[in-house]
Coordinates of C-alpha atoms in Angstrom, one line a residue:
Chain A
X1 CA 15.8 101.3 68.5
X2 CA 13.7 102.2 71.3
X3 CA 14.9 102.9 75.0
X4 CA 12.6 103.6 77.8
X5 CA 14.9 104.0 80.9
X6 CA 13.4 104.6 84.4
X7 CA 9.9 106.0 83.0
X8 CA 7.5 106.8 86.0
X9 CA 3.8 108.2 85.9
X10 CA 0.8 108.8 88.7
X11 CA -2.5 109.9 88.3
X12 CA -4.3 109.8 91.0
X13 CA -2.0 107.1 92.0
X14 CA 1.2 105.7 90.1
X15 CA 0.3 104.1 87.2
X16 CA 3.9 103.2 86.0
X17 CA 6.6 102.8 88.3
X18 CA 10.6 102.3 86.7
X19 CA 9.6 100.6 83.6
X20 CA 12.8 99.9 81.7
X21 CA 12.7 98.7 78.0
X22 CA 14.9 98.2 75.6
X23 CA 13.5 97.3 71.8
X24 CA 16.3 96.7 69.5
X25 CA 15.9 98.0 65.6
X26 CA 13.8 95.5 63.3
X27 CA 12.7 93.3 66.0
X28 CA 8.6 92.7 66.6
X29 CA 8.2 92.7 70.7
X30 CA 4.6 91.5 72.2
X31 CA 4.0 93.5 75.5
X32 CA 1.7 91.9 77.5
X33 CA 0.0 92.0 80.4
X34 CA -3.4 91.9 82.7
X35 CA -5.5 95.0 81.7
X36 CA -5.0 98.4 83.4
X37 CA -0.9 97.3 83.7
X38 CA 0.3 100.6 82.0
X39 CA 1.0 98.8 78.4
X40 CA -1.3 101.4 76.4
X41 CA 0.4 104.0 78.3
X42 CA 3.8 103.2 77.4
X43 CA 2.7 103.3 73.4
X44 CA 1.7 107.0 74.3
X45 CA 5.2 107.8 75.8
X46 CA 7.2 106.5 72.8
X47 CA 4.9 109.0 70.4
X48 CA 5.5 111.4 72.9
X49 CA 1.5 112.0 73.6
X50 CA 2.2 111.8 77.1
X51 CA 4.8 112.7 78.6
X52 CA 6.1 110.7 81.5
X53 CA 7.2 112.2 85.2
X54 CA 10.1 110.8 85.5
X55 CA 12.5 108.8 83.1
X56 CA 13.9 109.3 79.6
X57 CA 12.1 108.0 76.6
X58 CA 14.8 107.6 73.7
X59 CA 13.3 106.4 69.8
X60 CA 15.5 106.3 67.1
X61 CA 18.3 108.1 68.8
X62 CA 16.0 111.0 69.7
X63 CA 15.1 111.8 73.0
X64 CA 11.6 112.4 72.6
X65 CA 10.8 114.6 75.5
X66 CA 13.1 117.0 74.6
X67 CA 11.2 117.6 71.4
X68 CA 9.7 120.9 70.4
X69 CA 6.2 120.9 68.6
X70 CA 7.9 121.0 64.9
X71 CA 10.7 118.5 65.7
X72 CA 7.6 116.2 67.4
X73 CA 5.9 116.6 65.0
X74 CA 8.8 115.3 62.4
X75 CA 9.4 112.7 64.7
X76 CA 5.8 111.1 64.3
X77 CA 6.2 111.1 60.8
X78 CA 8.5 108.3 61.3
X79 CA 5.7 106.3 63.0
X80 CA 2.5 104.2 62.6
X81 CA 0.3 103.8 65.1
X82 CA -2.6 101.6 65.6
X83 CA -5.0 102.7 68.4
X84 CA -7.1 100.5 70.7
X85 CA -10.3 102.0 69.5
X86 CA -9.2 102.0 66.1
X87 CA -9.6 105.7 66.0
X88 CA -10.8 106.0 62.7
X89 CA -12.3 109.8 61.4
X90 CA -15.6 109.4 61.5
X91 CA -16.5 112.2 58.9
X92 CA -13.9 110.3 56.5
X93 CA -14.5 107.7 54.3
X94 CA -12.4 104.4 54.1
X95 CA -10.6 105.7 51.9
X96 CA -10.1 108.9 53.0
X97 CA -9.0 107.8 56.7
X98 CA -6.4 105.3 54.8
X99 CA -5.3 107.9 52.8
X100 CA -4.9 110.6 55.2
X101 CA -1.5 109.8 56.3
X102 CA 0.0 110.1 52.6
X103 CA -2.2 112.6 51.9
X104 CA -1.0 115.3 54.5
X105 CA 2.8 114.3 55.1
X106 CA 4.2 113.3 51.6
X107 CA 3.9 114.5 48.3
X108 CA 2.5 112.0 46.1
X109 CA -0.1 112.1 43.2
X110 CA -4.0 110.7 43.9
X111 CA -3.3 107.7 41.4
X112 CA -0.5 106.5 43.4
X113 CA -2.4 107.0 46.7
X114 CA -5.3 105.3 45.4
X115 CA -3.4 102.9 43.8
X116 CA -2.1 101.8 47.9
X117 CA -5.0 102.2 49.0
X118 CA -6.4 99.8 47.4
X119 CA -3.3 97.6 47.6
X120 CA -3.8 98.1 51.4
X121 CA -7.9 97.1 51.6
X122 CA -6.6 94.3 49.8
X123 CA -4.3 93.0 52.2
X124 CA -6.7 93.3 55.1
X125 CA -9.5 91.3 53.3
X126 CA -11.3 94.5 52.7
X127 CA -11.2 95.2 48.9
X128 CA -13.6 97.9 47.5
X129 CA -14.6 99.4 50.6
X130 CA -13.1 102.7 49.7
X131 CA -16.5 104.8 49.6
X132 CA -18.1 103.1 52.8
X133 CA -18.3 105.1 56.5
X134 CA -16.5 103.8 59.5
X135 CA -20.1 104.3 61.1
X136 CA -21.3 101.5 58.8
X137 CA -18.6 98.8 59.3
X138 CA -18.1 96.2 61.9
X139 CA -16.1 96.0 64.7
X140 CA -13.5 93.4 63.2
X141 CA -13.6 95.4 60.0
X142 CA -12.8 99.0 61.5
X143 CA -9.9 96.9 63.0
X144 CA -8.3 96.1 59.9
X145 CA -9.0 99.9 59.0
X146 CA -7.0 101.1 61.4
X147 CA -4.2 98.6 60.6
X148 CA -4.3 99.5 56.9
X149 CA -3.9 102.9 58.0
X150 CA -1.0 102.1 60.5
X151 CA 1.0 100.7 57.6
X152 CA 0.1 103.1 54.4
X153 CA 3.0 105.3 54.9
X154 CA 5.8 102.4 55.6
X155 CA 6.7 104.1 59.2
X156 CA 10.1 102.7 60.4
X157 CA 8.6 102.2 63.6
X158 CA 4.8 100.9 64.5
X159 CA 3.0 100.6 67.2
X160 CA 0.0 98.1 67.5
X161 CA -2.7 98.6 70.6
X162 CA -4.8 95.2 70.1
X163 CA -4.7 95.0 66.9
X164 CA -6.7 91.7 66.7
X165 CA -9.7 92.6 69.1
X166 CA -13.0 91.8 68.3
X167 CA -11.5 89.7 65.3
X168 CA -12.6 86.4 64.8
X169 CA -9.5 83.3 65.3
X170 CA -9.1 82.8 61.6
X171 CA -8.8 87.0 60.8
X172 CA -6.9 87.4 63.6
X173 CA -4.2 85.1 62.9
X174 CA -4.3 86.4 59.2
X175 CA -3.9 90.0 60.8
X176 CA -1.0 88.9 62.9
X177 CA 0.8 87.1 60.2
X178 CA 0.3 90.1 57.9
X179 CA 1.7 92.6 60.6
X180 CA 4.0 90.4 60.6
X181 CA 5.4 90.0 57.2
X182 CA 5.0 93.7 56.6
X183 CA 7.6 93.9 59.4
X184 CA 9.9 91.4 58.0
X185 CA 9.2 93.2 54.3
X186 CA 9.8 96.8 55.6
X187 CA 12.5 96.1 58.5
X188 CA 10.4 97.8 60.9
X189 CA 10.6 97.9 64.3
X190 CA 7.4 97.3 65.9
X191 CA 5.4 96.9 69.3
X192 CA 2.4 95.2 69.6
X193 CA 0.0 95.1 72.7
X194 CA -2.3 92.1 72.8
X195 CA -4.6 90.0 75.0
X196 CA -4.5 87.3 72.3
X197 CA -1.5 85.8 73.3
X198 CA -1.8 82.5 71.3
X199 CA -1.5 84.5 68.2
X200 CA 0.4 87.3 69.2
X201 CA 3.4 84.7 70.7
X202 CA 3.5 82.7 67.1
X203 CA 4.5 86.5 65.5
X204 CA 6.8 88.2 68.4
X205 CA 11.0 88.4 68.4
X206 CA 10.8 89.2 72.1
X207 CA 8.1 89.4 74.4
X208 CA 8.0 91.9 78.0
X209 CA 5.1 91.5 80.3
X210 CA 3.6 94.4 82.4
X211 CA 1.9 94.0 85.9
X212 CA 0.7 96.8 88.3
X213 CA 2.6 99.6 86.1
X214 CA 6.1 97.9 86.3
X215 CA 7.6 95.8 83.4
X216 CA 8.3 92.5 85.4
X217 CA 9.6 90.0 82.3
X218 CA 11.8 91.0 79.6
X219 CA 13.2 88.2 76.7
X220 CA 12.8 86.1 74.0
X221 CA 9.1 84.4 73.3
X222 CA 10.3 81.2 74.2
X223 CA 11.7 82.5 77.2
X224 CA 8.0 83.8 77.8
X225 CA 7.2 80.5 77.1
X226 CA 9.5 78.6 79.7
X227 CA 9.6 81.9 82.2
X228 CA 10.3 80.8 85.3
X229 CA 8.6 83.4 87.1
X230 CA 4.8 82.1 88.1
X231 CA 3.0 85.4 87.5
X232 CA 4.4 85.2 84.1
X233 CA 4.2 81.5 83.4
X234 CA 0.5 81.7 84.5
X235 CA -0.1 84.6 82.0
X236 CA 1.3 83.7 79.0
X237 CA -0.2 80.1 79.7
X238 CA -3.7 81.5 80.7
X239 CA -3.8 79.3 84.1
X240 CA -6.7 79.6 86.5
X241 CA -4.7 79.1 89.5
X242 CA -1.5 80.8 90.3
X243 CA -0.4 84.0 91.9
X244 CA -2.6 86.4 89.9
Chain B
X1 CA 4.4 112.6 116.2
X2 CA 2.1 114.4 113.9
X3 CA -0.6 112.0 112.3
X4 CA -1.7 112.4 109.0
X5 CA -5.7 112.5 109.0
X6 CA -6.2 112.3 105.6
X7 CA -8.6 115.6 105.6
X8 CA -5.4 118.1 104.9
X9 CA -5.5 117.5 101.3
X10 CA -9.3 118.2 100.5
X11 CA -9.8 121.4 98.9
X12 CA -12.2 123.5 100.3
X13 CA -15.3 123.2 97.8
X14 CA -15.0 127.1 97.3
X15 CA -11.2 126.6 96.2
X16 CA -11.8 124.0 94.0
X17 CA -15.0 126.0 91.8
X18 CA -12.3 128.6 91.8
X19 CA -9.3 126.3 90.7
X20 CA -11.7 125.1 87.7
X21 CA -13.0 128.5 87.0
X22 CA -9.1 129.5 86.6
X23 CA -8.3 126.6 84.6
X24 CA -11.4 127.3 82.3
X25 CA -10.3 130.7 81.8
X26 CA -6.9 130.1 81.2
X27 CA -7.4 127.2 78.6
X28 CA -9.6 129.8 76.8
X29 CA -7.3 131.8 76.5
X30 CA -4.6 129.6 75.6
X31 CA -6.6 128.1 73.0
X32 CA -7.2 131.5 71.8
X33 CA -3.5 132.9 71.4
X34 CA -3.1 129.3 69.1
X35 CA -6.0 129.8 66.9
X36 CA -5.2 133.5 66.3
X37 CA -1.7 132.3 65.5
X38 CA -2.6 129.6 62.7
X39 CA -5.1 131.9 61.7
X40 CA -3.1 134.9 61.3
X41 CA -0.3 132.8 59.7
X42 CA -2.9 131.0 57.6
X43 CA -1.9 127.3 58.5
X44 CA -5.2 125.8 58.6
X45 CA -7.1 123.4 56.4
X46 CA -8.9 125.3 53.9
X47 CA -10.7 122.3 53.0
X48 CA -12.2 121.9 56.5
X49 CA -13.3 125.4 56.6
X50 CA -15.0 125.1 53.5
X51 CA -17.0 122.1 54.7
X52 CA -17.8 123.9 58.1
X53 CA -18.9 126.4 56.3
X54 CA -21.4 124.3 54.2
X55 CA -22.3 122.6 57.5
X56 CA -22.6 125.1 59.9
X57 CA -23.7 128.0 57.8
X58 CA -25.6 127.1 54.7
X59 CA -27.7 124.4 56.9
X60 CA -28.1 126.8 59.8
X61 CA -30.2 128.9 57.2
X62 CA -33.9 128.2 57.6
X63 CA -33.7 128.1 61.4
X64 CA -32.0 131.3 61.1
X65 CA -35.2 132.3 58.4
X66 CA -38.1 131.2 60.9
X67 CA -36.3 133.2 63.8
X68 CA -35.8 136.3 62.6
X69 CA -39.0 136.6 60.8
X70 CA -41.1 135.9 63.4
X71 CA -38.3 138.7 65.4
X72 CA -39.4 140.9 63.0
X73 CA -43.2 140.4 63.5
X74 CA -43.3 140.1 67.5
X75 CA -41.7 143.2 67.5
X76 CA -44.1 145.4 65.5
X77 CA -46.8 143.4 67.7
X78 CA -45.2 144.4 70.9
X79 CA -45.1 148.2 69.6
X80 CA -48.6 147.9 68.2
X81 CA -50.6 149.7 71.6
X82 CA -48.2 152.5 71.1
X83 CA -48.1 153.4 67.9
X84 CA -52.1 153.3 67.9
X85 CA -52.3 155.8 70.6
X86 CA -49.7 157.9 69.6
X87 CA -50.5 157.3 65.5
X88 CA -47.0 157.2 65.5
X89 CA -46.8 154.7 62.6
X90 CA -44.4 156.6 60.5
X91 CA -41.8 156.1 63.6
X92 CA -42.6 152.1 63.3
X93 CA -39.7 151.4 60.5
X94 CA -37.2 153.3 63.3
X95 CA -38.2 151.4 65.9
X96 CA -38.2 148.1 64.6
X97 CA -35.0 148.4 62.4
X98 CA -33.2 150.1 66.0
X99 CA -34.2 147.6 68.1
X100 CA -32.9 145.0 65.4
X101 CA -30.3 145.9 63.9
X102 CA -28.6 147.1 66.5
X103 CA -29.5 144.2 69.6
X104 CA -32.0 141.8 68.7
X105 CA -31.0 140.5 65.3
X106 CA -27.1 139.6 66.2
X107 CA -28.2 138.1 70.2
X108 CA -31.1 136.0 68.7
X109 CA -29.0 134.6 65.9
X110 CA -26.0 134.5 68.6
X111 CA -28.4 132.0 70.8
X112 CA -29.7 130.1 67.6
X113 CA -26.4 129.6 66.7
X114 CA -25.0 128.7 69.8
X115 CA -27.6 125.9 70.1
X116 CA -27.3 124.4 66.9
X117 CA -23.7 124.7 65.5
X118 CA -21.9 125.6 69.1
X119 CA -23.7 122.6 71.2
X120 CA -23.3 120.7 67.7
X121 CA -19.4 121.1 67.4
X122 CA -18.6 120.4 71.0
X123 CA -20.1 117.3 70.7
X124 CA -18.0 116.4 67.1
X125 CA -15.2 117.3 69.0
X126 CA -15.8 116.0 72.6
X127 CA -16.6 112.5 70.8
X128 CA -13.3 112.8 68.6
X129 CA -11.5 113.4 72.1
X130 CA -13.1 110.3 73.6
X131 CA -12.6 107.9 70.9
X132 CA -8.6 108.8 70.2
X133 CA -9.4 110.6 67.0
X134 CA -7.8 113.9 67.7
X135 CA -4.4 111.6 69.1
X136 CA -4.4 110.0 66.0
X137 CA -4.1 113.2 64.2
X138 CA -1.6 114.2 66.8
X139 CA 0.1 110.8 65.9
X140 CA 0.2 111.3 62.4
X141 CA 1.6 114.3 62.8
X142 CA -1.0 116.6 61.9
X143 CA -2.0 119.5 64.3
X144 CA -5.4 119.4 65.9
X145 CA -5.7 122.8 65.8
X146 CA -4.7 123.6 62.7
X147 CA -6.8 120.7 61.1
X148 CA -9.6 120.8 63.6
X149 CA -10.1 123.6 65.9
X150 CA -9.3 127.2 63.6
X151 CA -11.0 125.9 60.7
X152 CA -14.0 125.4 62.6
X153 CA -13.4 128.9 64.8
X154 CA -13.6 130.7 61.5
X155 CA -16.9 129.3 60.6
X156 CA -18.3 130.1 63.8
X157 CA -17.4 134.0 63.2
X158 CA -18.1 133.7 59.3
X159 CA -21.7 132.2 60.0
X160 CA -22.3 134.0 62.6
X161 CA -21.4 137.5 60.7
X162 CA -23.1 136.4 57.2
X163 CA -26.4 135.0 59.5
X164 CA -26.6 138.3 61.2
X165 CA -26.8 140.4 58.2
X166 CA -29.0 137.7 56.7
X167 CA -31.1 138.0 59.8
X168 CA -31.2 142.0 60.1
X169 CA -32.8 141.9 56.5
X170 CA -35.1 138.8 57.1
X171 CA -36.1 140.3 60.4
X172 CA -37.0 144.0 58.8
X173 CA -39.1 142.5 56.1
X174 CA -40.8 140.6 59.1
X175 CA -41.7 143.3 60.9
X176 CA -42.8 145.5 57.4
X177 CA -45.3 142.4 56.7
X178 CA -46.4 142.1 60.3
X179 CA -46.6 146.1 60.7
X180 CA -48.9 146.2 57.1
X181 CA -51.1 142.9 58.9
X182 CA -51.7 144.2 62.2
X183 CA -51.6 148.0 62.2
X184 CA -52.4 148.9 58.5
X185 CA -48.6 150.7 58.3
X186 CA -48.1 150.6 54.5
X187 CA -44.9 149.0 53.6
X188 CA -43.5 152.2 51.6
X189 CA -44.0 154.0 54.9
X190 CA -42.5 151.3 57.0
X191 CA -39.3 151.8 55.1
X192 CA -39.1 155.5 54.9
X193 CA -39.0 154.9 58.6
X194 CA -36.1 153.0 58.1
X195 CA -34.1 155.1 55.7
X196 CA -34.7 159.1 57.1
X197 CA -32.0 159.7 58.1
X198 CA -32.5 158.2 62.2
X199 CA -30.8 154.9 61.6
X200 CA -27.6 155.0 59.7
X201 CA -24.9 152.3 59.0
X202 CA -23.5 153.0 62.4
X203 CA -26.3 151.2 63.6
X204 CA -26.2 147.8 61.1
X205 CA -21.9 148.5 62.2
X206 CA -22.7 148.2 65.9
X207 CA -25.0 144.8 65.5
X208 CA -22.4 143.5 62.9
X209 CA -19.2 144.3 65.6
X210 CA -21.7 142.5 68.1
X211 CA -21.9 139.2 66.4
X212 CA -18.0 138.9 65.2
X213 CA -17.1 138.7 69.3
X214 CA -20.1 136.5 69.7
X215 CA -18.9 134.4 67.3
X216 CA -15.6 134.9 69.0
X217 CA -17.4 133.9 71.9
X218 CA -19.3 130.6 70.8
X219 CA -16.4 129.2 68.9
X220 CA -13.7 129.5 71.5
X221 CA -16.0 128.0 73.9
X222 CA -17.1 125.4 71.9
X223 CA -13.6 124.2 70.6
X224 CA -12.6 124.3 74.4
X225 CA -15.1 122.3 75.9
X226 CA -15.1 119.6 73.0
X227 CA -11.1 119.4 73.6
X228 CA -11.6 119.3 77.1
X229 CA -13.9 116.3 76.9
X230 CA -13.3 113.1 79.4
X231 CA -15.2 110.3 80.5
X232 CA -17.0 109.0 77.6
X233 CA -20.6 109.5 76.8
X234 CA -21.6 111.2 79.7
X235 CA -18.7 113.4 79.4
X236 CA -19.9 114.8 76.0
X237 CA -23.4 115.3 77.4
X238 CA -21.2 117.7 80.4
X239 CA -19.2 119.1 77.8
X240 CA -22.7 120.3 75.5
X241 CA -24.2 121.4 78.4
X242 CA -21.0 123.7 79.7
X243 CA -20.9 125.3 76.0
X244 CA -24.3 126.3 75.7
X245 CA -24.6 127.6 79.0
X246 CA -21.1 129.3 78.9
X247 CA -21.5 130.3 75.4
X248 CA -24.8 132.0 76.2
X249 CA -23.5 133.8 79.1
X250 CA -20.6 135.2 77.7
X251 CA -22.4 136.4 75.1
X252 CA -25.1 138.6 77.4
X253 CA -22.6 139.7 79.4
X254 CA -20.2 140.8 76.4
X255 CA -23.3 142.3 74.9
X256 CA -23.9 144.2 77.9
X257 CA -20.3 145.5 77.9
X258 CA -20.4 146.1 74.1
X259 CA -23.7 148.1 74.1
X260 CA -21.8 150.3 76.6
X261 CA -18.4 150.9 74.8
X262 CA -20.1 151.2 70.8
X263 CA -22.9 153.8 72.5

């Protein structure tokens, strides 16, 4: 379960005002939203690499802010985490960056980790890229690095930032059906933010939509779907005319 | 009713250099007091330091070679007038290995260093910073600065140490070659210059103490200003250009302060 209750944040001017979210355990929400709506941001403050100014940010029955560095660090054991820009260690192999994860936080012999690995570059349509360089691979193909690094360890919780970008259709609605059924398979509760909402909506429990900082929808996709309010209807819809 | 004009909450430009001045200080030192910690504790990646220290200090080698022998041999050139008026060629092994051992070798290797593994690790790290590579280590629970930032500290002060002495010898044999070239001062002479009993190892001590708080110095400020990095591209390039320069400074000025507290 993950609870964010009155979570506030300015920079040079507020980028989130009172968001409150509620993601119940196992469930796959979309958050959506125009760009620059605070949806990245909010991914930060469950993992607790940002710390909000106001509000309480609860994961798992732990209240995350009041975490030391050891118990934080714990905590994030417990989670995957896709980043927007993949993220990927550039002075890692494939391999390596997949690995990494099992690698430093579990105790497990180099024939079972390459053993996943290999079961993960499968998965994401990557098989036998082990020994290649992030610096050499695609954009589309980093991607699915990242998400086979997300997943290696079976986190209870995961968090996707656009995890189809720069995919093609067909990959992309592969990739979201996979996140998907690892979800299903592992009973994770997961977050996804994406732009591609026509494959991100076939995938998604419950959907919330951001605007301007604050979380203005909160339900079920097809109440996305059916929403009556315009600035949502025109979003999830992709309308040219309409209030935004 | 009292208008707000908008001007109140400009800083004065003088307070704002000072603010940043402050808050480069203090994130120097705060940095600091966590990489003595992990390093003193010994949680850090052995692994990483390792393969900095292939990186920054085996491969920092031949630039280190070139400078100090040509150290070496612009010295003895610079003394030449001297010691052919005076004939003072038997004082020529003193002079150079004074001059280098105790300043030249560790500040010249300092700068060389500074430019090629300080300017170099800022920008590893400035670029890790920008691209969310040192958050996903936070989110996988791994410690940036136990992973990152002390392994690569440690390098810096190894390389630098190891290069120094590396340098002192490279940069004696230099000036022996130049001093037999240019003023006919037989080698044999050159070192009995060296080793009568006017230089001693307090000397090769005072460089060596020298280029430990350089390398303090470099890799603090490197690590900091990589860490520190924001706005993308450009913001490496101002993050480069504020270790070299800060890097370089500290170390005259330290070097300054040091030749007054080791004399």
């Amino acid at each position: 379960m993950i609870r964010l209750e009155g979570i506030a944040k300015s920079f040079d001017r507020a980028v989130l005002t009172d968001v409150n979210l509620f993601v119940p355990d196992q469930c796959l929400f979309g958050l959506i939203g125009p760009g620059a709506s605070g949806k990245s941001l909010l991914l930060r403050m469950i993992t607790g690499l940002m710390r909000p100014d106001r509000g309480r940010v609860t994961v798992a029955g732990r209240d995350v802010l009041t975490l030391g560095d050891l118990e934080l660090s714990e905590f994030r054991k417990g989670i995957g985490m896709l980043f927007q820009n993949n993220a990927l260690f550039d002075f890692m192999t494939v391999g390596e960056n997949i690995a990494f994860p099992l690698r430093r936080l579990f105790q497990l012999d180099e024939a079972e980790i390459a053993a996943r690995v290999a079961e993960r570059l499968g998965r994401v349509d990557l098989p036998g890229f082990e020994g290649r360089l992030p610096a050499g691979l695609s954009g589309g193909q980093k991607k699915r690095v990242g998400v086979a690094r997300a997943t290696i360890a079976r986190a209870p919780i995961v968090l996707y930032d656009e995890p189809a970008a720069g995919l093609d259709p067909v990959t992309s609605q592969k990739i979201f059906d996979l996140l998907r059924a690892e979800q299903r398979a592992a009973g994770a509760t997961v977050i996804m933010v994406s732009s591609d909402l026509d494959r991100l909506l076939t995938v998604t429990d419950r959907v919330g939509m951001m605007l301007d900082g604050r979380l203005i929808f909160e339900g079920t996709t097809e109440e996305a779907r059916n929403a009556s309010d315009p600035r949502v209807h025109q979003f999830v819809h992709g309308a040219v005319d309409g209030p935004l | 009713m009292q208008v707000e004009t908008g001007t109140r909450s400009q800083p004065h430009p003088l307070s704002a250099s000072v603010a940043r001045f402050l808050s480069v200080v203090g994130g120097l030192g705060v940095l600091l007091s966590e990489i003595l910690r992990r390093a003193v504790r010994r949680d850090f990646d052995r692994a990483e330091l390792l393969r900095n220290l292939y990186r920054m200090g085996l491969k920092s080698l031949p630039i280190v070679t070139v400078t100090a022998l040509f150290t070496g041999g612009i010295m003895v050139i610079q003394a030449a007038p001297i010691v052919q008026r005076y004939g003072a060629q038997g004082l020529l092994g003193w002079g150079a290995g004074f001059g280098t051992l105790r300043e030249i070798a560790p500040l010249l290797t300092a700068l060389m260093i500074n430019g090629r593994v300080g300017a170099n690790n800022t920008a590893e790290l400035g670029t890790m910073t920008v691209t969310e590579q040192v958050d996903a280590l936070r989110a996988l629970a791994i410690d940036p600065v136990a992973f990152l930032v002390t392994p690569r500290f440690l390098s810096i002060v190894i390389t630098l140490f190891l290069s120094t002495i590396f340098s002192d010898a490279l940069a004696l044999l230099g000036a022996a070659y130049a001093g037999a070239g240019f003023l006919g001062v037989d080698p044999g002479v050159f070192y009995r210059g060296l080793t009568t009993g006017l230089l001693g190892f307090g000397d090769v001590a005072h460089g060596l103490a020298k280029s430990i708080v350089f390398g303090c110095v470099i890799g603090l400020s490197s690590c900091h200003f990589g860490l520190a990095t924001s706005g993308g591209a450009p913001g490496v390039g101002r993050s480069v250009n504020a270790t070299v320069v800060a890097s370089a400074a500290g170390v005259f000025v330290l070097d300054y302060l040091l030749s007054f507290a080791l004399s």
